[in-house]
PDB file of C-alpha atoms and ligand atoms in Angstrom:
ATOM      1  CA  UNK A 238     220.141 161.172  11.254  1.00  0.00           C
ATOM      2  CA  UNK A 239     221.267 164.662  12.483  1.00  0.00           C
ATOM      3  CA  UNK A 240     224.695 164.834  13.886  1.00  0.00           C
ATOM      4  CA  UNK A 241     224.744 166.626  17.438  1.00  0.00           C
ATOM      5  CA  UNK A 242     225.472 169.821  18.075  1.00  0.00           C
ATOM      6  CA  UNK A 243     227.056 171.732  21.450  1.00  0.00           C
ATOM      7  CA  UNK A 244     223.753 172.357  22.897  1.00  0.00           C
ATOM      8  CA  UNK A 245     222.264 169.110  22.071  1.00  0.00           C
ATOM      9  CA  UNK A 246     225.012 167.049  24.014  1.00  0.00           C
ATOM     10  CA  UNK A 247     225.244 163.573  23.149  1.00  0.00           C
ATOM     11  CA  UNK A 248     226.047 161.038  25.992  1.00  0.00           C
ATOM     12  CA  UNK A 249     230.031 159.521  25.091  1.00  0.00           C
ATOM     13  CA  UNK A 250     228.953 156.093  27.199  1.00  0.00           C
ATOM     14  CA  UNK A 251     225.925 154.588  26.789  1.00  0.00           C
ATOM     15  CA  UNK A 252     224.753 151.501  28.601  1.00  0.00           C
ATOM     16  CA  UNK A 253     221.443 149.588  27.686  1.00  0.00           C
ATOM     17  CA  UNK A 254     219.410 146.805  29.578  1.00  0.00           C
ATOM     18  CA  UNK A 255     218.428 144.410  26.476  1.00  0.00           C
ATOM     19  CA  UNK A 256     215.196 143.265  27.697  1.00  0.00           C
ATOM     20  CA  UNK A 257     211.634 141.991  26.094  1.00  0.00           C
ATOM     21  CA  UNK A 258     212.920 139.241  24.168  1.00  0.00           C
ATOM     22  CA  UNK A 259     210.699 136.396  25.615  1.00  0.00           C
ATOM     23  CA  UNK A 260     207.359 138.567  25.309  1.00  0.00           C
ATOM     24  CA  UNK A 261     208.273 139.814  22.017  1.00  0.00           C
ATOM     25  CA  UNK A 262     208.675 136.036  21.049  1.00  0.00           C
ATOM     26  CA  UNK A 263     205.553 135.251  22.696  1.00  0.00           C
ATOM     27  CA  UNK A 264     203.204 138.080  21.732  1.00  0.00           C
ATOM     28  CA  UNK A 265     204.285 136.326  18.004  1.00  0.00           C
ATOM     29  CA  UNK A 266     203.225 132.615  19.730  1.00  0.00           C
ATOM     30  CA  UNK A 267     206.981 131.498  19.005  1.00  0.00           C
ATOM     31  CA  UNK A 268     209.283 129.846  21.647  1.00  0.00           C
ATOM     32  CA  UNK A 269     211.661 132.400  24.003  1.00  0.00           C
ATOM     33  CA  UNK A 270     214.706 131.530  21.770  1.00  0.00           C
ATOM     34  CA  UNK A 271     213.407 133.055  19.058  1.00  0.00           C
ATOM     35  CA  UNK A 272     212.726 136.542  20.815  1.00  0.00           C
ATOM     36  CA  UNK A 273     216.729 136.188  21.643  1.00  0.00           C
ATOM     37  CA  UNK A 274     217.669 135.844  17.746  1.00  0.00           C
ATOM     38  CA  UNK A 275     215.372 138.770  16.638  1.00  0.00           C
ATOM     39  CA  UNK A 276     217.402 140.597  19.746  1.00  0.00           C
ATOM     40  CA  UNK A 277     220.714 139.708  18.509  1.00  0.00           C
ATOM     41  CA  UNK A 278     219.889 140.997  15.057  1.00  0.00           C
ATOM     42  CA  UNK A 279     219.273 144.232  16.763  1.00  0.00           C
ATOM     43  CA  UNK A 280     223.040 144.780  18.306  1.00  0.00           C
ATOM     44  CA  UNK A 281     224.555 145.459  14.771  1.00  0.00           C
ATOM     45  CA  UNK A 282     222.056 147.847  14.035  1.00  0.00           C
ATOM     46  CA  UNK A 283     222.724 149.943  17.390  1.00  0.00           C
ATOM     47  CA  UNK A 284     226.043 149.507  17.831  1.00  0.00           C
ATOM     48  CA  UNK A 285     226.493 150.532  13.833  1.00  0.00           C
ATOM     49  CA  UNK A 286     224.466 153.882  14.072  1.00  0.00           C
ATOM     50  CA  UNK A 287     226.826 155.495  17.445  1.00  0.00           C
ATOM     51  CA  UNK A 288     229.486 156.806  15.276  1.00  0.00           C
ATOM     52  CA  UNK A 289     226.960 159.154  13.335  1.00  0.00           C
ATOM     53  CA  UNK A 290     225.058 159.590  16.434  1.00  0.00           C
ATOM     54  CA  UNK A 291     228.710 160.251  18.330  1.00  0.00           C
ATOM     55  CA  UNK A 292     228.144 157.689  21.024  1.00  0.00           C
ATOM     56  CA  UNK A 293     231.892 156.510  21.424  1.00  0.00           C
ATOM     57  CA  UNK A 294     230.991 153.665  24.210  1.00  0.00           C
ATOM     58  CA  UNK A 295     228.402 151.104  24.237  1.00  0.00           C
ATOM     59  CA  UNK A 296     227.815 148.497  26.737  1.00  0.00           C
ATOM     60  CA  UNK A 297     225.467 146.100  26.341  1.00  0.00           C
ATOM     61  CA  UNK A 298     223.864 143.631  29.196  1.00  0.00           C
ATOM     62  CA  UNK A 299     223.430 140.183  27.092  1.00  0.00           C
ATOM     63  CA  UNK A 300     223.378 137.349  29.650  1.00  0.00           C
ATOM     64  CA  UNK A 301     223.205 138.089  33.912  1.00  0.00           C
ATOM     65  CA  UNK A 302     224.925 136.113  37.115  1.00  0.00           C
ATOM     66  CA  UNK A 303     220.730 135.453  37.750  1.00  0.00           C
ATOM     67  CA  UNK A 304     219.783 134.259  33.959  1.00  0.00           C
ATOM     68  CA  UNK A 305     221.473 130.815  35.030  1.00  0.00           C
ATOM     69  CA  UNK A 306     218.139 130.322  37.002  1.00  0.00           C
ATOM     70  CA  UNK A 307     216.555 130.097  33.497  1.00  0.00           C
ATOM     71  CA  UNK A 308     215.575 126.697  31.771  1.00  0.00           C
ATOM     72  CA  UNK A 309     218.214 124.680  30.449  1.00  0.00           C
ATOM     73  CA  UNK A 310     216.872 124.536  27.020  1.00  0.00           C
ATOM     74  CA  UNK A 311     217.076 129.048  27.172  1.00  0.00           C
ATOM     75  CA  UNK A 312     220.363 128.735  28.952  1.00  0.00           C
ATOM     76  CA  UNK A 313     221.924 125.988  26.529  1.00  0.00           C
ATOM     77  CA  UNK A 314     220.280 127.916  23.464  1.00  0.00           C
ATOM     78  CA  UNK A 315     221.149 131.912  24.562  1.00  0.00           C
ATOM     79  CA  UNK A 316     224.702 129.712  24.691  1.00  0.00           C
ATOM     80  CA  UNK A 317     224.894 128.766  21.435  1.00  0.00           C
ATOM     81  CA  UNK A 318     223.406 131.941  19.861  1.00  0.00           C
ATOM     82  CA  UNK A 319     226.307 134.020  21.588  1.00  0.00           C
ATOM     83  CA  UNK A 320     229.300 131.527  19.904  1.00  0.00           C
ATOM     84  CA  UNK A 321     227.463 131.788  16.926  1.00  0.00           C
ATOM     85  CA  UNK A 322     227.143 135.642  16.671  1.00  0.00           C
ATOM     86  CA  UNK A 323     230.430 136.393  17.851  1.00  0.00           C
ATOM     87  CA  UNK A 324     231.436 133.831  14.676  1.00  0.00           C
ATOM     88  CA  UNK A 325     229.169 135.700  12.509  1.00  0.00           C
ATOM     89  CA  UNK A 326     227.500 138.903  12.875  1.00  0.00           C
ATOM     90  CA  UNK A 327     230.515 140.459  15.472  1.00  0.00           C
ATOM     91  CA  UNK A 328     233.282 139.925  13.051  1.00  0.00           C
ATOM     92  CA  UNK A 329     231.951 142.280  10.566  1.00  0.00           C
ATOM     93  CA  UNK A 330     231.772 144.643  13.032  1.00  0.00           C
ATOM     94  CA  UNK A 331     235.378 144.751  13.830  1.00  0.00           C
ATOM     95  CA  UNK A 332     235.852 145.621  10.045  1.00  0.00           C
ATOM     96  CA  UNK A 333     234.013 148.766  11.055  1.00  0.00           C
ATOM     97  CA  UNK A 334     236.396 149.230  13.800  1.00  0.00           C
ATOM     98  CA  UNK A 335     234.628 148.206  16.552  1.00  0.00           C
ATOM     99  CA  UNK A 336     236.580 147.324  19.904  1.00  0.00           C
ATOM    100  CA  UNK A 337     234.959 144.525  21.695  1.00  0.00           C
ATOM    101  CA  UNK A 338     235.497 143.770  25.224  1.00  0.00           C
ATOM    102  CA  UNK A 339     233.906 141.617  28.058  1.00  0.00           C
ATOM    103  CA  UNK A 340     233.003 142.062  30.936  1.00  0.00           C
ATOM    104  CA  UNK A 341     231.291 139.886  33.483  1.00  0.00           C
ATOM    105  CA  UNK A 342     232.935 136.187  35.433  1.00  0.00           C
ATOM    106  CA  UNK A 343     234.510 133.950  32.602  1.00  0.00           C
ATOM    107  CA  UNK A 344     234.441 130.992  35.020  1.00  0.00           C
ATOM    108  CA  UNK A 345     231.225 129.951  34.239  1.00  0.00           C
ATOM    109  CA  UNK A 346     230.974 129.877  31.027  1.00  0.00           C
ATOM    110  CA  UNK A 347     232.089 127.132  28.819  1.00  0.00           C
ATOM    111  CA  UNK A 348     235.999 127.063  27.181  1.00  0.00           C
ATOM    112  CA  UNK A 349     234.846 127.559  23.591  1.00  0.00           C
ATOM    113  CA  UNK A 350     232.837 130.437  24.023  1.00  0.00           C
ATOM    114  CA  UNK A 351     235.392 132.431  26.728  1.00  0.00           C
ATOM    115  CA  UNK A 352     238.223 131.263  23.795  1.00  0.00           C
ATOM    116  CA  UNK A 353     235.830 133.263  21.387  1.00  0.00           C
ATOM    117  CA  UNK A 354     235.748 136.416  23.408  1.00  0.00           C
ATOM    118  CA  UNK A 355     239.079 136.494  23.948  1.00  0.00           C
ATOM    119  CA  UNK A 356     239.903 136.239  20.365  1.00  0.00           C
ATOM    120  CA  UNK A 357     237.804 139.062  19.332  1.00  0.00           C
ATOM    121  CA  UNK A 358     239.241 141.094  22.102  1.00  0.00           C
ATOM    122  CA  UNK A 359     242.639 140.605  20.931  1.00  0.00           C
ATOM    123  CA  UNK A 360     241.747 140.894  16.895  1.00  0.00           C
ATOM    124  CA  UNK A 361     239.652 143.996  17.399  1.00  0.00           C
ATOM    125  CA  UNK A 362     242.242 145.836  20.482  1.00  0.00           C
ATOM    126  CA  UNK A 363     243.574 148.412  17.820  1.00  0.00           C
ATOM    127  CA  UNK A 364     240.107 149.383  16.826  1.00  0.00           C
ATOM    128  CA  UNK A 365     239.091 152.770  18.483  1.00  0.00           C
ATOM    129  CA  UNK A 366     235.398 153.843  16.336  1.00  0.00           C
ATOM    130  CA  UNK A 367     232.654 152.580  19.072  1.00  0.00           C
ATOM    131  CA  UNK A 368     234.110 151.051  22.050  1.00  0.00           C
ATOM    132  CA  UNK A 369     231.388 147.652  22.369  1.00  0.00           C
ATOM    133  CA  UNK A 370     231.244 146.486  26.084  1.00  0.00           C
ATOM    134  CA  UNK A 371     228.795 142.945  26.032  1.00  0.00           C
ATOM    135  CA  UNK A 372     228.459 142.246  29.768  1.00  0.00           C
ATOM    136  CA  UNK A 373     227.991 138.431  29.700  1.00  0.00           C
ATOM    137  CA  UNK A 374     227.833 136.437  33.036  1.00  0.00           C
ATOM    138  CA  UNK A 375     227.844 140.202  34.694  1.00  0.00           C
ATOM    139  CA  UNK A 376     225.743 141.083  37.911  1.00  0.00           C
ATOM    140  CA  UNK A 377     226.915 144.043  39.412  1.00  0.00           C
ATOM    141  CA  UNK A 378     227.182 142.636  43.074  1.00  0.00           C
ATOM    142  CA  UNK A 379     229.090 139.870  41.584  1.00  0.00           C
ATOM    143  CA  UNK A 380     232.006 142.189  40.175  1.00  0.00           C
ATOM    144  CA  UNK A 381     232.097 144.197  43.674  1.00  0.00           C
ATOM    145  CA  UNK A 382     232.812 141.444  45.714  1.00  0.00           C
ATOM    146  CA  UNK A 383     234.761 139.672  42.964  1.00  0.00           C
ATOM    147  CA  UNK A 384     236.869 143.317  42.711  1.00  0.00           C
ATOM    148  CA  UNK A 385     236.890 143.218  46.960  1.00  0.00           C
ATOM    149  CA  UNK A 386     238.551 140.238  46.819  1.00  0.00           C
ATOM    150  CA  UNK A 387     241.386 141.334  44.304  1.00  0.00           C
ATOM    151  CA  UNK A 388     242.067 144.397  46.678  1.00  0.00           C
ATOM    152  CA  UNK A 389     241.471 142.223  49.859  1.00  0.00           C
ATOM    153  CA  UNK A 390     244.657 140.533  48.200  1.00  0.00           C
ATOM    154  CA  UNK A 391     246.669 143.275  46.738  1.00  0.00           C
ATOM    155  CA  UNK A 392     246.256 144.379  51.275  1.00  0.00           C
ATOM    156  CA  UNK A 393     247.200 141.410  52.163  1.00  0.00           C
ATOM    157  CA  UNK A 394     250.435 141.604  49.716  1.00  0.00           C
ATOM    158  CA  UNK A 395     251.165 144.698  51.048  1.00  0.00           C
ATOM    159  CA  UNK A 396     250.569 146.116  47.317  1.00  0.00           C
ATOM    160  CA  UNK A 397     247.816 148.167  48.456  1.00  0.00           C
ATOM    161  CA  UNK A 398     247.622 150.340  52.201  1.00  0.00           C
ATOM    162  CA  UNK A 399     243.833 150.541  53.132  1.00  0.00           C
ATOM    163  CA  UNK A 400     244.476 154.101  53.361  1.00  0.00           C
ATOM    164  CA  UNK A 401     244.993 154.287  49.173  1.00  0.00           C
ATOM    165  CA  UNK A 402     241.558 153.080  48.776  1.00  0.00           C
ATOM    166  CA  UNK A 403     239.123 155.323  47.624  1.00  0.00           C
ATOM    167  CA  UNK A 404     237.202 156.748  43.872  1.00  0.00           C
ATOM    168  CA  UNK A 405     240.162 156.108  42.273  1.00  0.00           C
ATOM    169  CA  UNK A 406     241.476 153.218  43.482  1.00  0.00           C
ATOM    170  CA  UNK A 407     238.690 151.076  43.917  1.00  0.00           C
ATOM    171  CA  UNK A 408     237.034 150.866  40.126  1.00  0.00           C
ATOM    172  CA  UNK A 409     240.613 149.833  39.302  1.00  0.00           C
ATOM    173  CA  UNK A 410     239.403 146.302  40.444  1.00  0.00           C
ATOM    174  CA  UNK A 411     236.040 146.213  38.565  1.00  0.00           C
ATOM    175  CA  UNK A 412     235.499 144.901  35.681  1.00  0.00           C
ATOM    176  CA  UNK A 413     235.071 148.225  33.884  1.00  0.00           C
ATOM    177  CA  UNK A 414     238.350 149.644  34.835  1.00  0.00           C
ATOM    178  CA  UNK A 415     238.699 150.494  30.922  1.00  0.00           C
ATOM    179  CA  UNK A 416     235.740 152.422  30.582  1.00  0.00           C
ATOM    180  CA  UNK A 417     234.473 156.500  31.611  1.00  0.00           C
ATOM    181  CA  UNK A 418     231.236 155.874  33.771  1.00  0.00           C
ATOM    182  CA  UNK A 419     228.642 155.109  31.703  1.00  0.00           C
ATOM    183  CA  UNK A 420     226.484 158.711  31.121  1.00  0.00           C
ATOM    184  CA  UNK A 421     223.013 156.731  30.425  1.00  0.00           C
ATOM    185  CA  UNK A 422     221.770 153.234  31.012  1.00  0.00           C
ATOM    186  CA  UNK A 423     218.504 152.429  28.868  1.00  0.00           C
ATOM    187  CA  UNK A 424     216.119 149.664  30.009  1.00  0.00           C
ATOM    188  CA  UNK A 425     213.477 148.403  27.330  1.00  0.00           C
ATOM    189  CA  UNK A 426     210.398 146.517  28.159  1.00  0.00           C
ATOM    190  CA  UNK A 427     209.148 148.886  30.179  1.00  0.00           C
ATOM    191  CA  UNK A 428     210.817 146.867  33.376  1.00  0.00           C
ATOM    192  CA  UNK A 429     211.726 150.513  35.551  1.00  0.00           C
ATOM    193  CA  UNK A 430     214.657 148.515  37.433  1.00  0.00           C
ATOM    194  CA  UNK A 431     218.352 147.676  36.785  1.00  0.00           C
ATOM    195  CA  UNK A 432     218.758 143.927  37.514  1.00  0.00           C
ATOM    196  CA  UNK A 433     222.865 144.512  38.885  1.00  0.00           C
ATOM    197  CA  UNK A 434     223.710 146.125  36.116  1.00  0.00           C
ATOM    198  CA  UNK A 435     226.578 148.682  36.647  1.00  0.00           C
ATOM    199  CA  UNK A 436     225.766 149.264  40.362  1.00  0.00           C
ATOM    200  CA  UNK A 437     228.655 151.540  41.082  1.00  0.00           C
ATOM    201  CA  UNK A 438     229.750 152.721  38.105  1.00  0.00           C
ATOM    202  CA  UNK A 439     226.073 154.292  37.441  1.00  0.00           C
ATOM    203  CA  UNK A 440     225.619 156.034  40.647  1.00  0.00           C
ATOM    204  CA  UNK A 441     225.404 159.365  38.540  1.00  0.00           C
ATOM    205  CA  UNK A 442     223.517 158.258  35.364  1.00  0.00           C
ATOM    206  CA  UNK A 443     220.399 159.251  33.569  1.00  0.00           C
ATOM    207  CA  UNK A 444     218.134 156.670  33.248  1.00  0.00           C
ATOM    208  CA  UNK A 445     215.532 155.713  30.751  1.00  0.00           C
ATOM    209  CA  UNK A 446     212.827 153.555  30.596  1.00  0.00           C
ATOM    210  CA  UNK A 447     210.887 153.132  27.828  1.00  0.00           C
ATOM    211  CA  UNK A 448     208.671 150.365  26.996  1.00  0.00           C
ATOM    212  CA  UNK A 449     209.709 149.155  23.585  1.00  0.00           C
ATOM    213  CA  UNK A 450     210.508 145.497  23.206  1.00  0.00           C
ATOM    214  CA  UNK A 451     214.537 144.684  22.465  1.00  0.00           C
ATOM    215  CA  UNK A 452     213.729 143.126  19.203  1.00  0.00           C
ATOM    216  CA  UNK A 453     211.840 146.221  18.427  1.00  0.00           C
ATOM    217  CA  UNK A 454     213.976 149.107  19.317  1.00  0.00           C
ATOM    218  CA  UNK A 455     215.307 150.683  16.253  1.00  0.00           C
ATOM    219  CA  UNK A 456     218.391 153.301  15.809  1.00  0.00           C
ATOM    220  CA  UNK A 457     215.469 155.920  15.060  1.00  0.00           C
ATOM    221  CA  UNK A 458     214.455 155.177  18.686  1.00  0.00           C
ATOM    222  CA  UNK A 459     217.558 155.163  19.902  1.00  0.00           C
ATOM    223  CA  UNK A 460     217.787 158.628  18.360  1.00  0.00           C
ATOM    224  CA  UNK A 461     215.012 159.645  20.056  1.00  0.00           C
ATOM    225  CA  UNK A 462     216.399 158.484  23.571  1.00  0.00           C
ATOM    226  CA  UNK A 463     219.561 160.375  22.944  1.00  0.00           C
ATOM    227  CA  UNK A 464     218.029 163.415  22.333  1.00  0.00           C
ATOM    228  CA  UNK A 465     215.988 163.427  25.230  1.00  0.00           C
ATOM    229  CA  UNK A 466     219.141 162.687  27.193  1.00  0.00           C
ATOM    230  CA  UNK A 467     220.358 166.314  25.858  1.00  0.00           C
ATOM    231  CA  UNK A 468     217.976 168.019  27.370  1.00  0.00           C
ATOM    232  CA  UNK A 469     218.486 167.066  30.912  1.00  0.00           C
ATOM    233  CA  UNK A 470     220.043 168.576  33.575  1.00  0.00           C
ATOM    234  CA  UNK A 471     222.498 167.313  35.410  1.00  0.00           C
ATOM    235  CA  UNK A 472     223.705 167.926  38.733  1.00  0.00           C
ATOM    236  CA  UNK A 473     226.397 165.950  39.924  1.00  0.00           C
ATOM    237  CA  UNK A 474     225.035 166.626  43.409  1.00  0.00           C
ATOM    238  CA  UNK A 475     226.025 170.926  43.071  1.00  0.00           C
ATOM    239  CA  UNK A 476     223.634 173.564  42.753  1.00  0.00           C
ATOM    240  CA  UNK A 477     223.418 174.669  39.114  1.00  0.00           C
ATOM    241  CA  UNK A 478     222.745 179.140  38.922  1.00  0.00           C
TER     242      UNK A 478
HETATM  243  C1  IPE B   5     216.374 139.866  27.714  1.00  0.00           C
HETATM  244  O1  IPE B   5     215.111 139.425  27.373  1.00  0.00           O
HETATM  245  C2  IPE B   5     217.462 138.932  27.315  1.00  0.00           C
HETATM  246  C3  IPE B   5     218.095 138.202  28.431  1.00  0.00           C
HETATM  247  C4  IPE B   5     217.860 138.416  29.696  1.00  0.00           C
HETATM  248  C5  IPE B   5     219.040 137.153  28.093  1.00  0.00           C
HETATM  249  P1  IPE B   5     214.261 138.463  28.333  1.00  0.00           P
HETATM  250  O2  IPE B   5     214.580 137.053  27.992  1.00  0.00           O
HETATM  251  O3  IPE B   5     214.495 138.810  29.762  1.00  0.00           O
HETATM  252  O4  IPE B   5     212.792 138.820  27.886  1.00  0.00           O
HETATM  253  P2  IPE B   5     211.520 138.953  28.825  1.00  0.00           P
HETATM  254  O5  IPE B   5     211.856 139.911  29.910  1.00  0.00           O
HETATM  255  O6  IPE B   5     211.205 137.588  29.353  1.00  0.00           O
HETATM  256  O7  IPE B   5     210.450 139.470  27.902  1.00  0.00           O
HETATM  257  C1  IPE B   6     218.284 141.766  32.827  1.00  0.00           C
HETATM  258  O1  IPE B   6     217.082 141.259  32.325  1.00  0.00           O
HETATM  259  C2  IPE B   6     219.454 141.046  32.253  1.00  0.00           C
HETATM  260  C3  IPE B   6     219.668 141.201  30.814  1.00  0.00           C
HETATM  261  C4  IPE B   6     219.017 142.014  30.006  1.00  0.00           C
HETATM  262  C5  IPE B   6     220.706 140.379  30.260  1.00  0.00           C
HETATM  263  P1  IPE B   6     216.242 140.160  33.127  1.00  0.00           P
HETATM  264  O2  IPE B   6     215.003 139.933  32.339  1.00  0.00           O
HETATM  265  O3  IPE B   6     217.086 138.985  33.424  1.00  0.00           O
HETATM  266  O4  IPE B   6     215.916 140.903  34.500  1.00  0.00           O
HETATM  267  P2  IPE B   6     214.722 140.698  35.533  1.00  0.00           P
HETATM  268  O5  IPE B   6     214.674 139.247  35.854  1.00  0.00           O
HETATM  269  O6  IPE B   6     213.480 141.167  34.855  1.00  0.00           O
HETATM  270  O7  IPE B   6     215.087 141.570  36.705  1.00  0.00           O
HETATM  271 MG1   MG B   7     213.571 140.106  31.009  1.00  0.00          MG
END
């Protein structure tokens, strides 16, 4: 894989939609939770090929506010797979210094697995290769009004005048405060919608769509989506000469 050069500009944030996992699992005749394993196998993969390919953040969407509406056999088993990975596979990648954060509502999910994150989060903090953002229990109207109701507070404690808020102030409260907006968000399985994910913070990204299955989306594709991502134009709302 080619490094990038100054007129092939590779996006610093990238933020991808994980989805296909059930029909990958069921275009193979095999039960949903085995789409998700194949899927998890495929994180290490991605998130290991952005320093060559100089993507410095990644943020992945693993688990919505809505995927709760799920069975509880996928909900108890997409569970268990996360504790298990972030025993397994995500330690390694903190050897390859990887800085894992979270970002979604911790409230919901259960003590040992919010106990995990925030022991990866603390073991990996120094790290500063790829920047890994898993958005678990994340819906993007979900952190706005969670994030309203912080500032709602900070008004009502006088920490905050109503005149302060604005582009600045306001993504102080979200869950992404730590992170540059993301540059592009990737959706697989051919789904041409976003689900809540990043609602704000992606109000100037590229987009792309593309139909590949999670499980089957390689770091040759992912390539290939970067590069296309070089040769757009964009705007920021201004006229370009
Ligand atoms: C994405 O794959 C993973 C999660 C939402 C947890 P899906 O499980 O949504 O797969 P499809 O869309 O049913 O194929
Ligand atoms: C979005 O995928 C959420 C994740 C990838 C975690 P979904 O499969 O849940 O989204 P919808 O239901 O197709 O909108
Ligand atoms: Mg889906």
């Amino acid at each position: 894989m080619a490094k990038d050069t100054d007129s092939d500009p590779i996006p610093r944030h990238v933020a991808i939609i994980m989805d296909g996992n059930g029909r990958w699992a069921k275009a193979r005749g095999r039960p949903r939770l085995f789409g998700h394993r194949a899927g998890a196998r495929r994180v290490r993969e991605i998130v290991e090929s952005c320093p060559e390919l100089g993507v410095k953040y990644l943020t992945i969407f693993a688990f919505s506010t809505e995927n709760w509406k799920r069975t509880q056999v996928e909900v108890s088993g997409l569970m268990a797979l996360f504790k298990k990975y972030l025993l397994t596979e995500i330690r390694d990648l903190c050897d390859n210094g990887v800085r894992v954060r979270f970002i979604g509502d911790r409230i919901r999910l259960e003590p040992a697995l919010v106990s995990l994150m925030n022991e990866l989060e603390e073991i990996t903090k120094d790290n500063s290769t790829v920047n890994l953002t898993v958005a678990l229990n994340y819906g993007g109207r979900d952190e706005v009004f969670r994030a309203t109701k912080r500032l709602a507070q900070d008004v009502a404690d006088r920490k905050l005048s109503p005149d302060a808020i604005n582009e600045e102030t306001l993504p102080k409260y979200l869950d992404t405060h730590f992170l540059p907006d993301p540059d592009l968000v990737i959706r697989t399985s051919g789904e041409a919608r976003i689900s809540g994910f990043l609602l704000w913070q992606s109000a100037y990204a590229e987009y792309e769509f593309i139909d590949t299955l999670w499980p089957d989306f390689t770091p040759d594709i992912f390539e290939h989506v970067l590069r296309n991502y070089g040769k757009r134009e964009r705007r920021f709302g201004a006229v370009i000469a």
